[in-house]
Amino acid sequence: ARIFAAEKYDVILAARNLAQLQIIQADLQIRHQVDVSITYFEAADFDSHFDFYHALTVKPDIVICVFGHLGSQ
């Protein structure tokens, strides 16, 4: 997101932790003067993916998907 924002692209951030996204959103907006929107997304809820995409008011030109997985400890 930082690289794209630095190149003056608007960014959509999606994750479960909206509080953390708000911190990143504010930083990117202040640092790069771009529009950054945030939205809740639960990657493990596969049935919600279709509705999630169609609810986006602006469809992205590029999607970068990063997931973490914490296995058995």
PDB file of C-alpha atoms in Angstrom:
ATOM      1  CA  ALA A   1       0.000   0.000   0.000  1.00  0.00           C
ATOM      2  CA  ARG A   2       2.848   2.379   0.824  1.00  0.00           C
ATOM      3  CA  ILE A   3       4.476   1.890  -2.562  1.00  0.00           C
ATOM      4  CA  PHE A   4       1.241   2.490  -4.461  1.00  0.00           C
ATOM      5  CA  ALA A   5       0.328   5.498  -2.332  1.00  0.00           C
ATOM      6  CA  ALA A   6       3.801   6.952  -2.908  1.00  0.00           C
ATOM      7  CA  GLU A   7       3.113   6.666  -6.642  1.00  0.00           C
ATOM      8  CA  LYS A   8      -0.136   8.635  -6.078  1.00  0.00           C
ATOM      9  CA  TYR A   9      -2.552   5.742  -6.467  1.00  0.00           C
ATOM     10  CA  ASP A  10      -5.670   5.714  -4.312  1.00  0.00           C
ATOM     11  CA  VAL A  11      -5.784   2.636  -2.089  1.00  0.00           C
ATOM     12  CA  ILE A  12      -8.451   0.390  -0.603  1.00  0.00           C
ATOM     13  CA  LEU A  13      -7.375  -1.528   2.496  1.00  0.00           C
ATOM     14  CA  ALA A  14      -9.432  -4.494   3.663  1.00  0.00           C
ATOM     15  CA  ALA A  15      -8.907  -6.604   6.785  1.00  0.00           C
ATOM     16  CA  ARG A  16     -10.529  -7.789   9.990  1.00  0.00           C
ATOM     17  CA  ASN A  17      -8.754  -5.270  12.218  1.00  0.00           C
ATOM     18  CA  LEU A  18     -10.362  -1.943  11.326  1.00  0.00           C
ATOM     19  CA  ALA A  19      -8.561  -0.132  14.163  1.00  0.00           C
ATOM     20  CA  GLN A  20      -5.189  -1.045  12.656  1.00  0.00           C
ATOM     21  CA  LEU A  21      -6.427  -0.088   9.192  1.00  0.00           C
ATOM     22  CA  GLN A  22      -7.408   3.351  10.485  1.00  0.00           C
ATOM     23  CA  ILE A  23      -3.827   3.939  11.634  1.00  0.00           C
ATOM     24  CA  ILE A  24      -2.431   2.904   8.247  1.00  0.00           C
ATOM     25  CA  GLN A  25      -5.107   4.933   6.451  1.00  0.00           C
ATOM     26  CA  ALA A  26      -4.235   8.124   8.321  1.00  0.00           C
ATOM     27  CA  ASP A  27      -0.514   7.640   7.740  1.00  0.00           C
ATOM     28  CA  LEU A  28      -0.901   7.064   3.992  1.00  0.00           C
ATOM     29  CA  GLN A  29      -3.291   9.992   3.553  1.00  0.00           C
ATOM     30  CA  ILE A  30      -1.061  12.408   5.429  1.00  0.00           C
ATOM     31  CA  ARG A  31       2.205  11.177   3.970  1.00  0.00           C
ATOM     32  CA  HIS A  32       1.108  10.833   0.324  1.00  0.00           C
ATOM     33  CA  GLN A  33      -2.063  12.944  -0.059  1.00  0.00           C
ATOM     34  CA  VAL A  34      -4.074  10.114  -1.647  1.00  0.00           C
ATOM     35  CA  ASP A  35      -7.528   8.721  -0.952  1.00  0.00           C
ATOM     36  CA  VAL A  36      -7.391   5.654   1.268  1.00  0.00           C
ATOM     37  CA  SER A  37     -10.565   3.805   2.105  1.00  0.00           C
ATOM     38  CA  ILE A  38     -10.877   0.932   4.540  1.00  0.00           C
ATOM     39  CA  THR A  39     -13.373  -1.880   4.766  1.00  0.00           C
ATOM     40  CA  TYR A  40     -13.904  -5.000   6.827  1.00  0.00           C
ATOM     41  CA  PHE A  41     -12.952  -8.266   5.122  1.00  0.00           C
ATOM     42  CA  GLU A  42     -12.868 -11.765   6.552  1.00  0.00           C
ATOM     43  CA  ALA A  43     -10.828 -13.896   4.176  1.00  0.00           C
ATOM     44  CA  ALA A  44     -11.847 -17.156   5.816  1.00  0.00           C
ATOM     45  CA  ASP A  45     -15.528 -16.428   5.126  1.00  0.00           C
ATOM     46  CA  PHE A  46     -15.457 -17.579   1.521  1.00  0.00           C
ATOM     47  CA  ASP A  47     -19.209 -17.132   1.104  1.00  0.00           C
ATOM     48  CA  SER A  48     -18.817 -13.386   1.720  1.00  0.00           C
ATOM     49  CA  HIS A  49     -16.237 -12.740  -1.032  1.00  0.00           C
ATOM     50  CA  PHE A  50     -18.747 -12.226  -3.850  1.00  0.00           C
ATOM     51  CA  ASP A  51     -20.802  -9.720  -1.854  1.00  0.00           C
ATOM     52  CA  PHE A  52     -17.644  -8.000  -0.584  1.00  0.00           C
ATOM     53  CA  TYR A  53     -16.412  -7.334  -4.110  1.00  0.00           C
ATOM     54  CA  HIS A  54     -19.779  -6.173  -5.415  1.00  0.00           C
ATOM     55  CA  ALA A  55     -20.205  -3.806  -2.448  1.00  0.00           C
ATOM     56  CA  LEU A  56     -17.031  -1.903  -3.348  1.00  0.00           C
ATOM     57  CA  THR A  57     -18.038   1.473  -4.740  1.00  0.00           C
ATOM     58  CA  VAL A  58     -14.868   1.605  -6.818  1.00  0.00           C
ATOM     59  CA  LYS A  59     -13.520  -1.598  -8.332  1.00  0.00           C
ATOM     60  CA  PRO A  60      -9.730  -1.891  -8.046  1.00  0.00           C
ATOM     61  CA  ASP A  61      -7.464  -2.040 -11.078  1.00  0.00           C
ATOM     62  CA  ILE A  62      -4.916  -4.058  -9.112  1.00  0.00           C
ATOM     63  CA  VAL A  63      -5.427  -6.386  -6.168  1.00  0.00           C
ATOM     64  CA  ILE A  64      -2.642  -7.490  -3.878  1.00  0.00           C
ATOM     65  CA  CYS A  65      -3.745 -10.216  -1.513  1.00  0.00           C
ATOM     66  CA  VAL A  66      -1.737 -11.108   1.583  1.00  0.00           C
ATOM     67  CA  PHE A  67      -2.935 -13.587   4.192  1.00  0.00           C
ATOM     68  CA  GLY A  68      -1.334 -14.826   7.339  1.00  0.00           C
ATOM     69  CA  HIS A  69      -1.883 -18.298   8.690  1.00  0.00           C
ATOM     70  CA  LEU A  70      -1.010 -19.301  12.224  1.00  0.00           C
ATOM     71  CA  GLY A  71      -0.824 -23.072  12.416  1.00  0.00           C
ATOM     72  CA  SER A  72      -0.664 -25.221  15.535  1.00  0.00           C
ATOM     73  CA  GLN A  73       1.763 -23.880  18.102  1.00  0.00           C
TER      74      GLN A  73
END
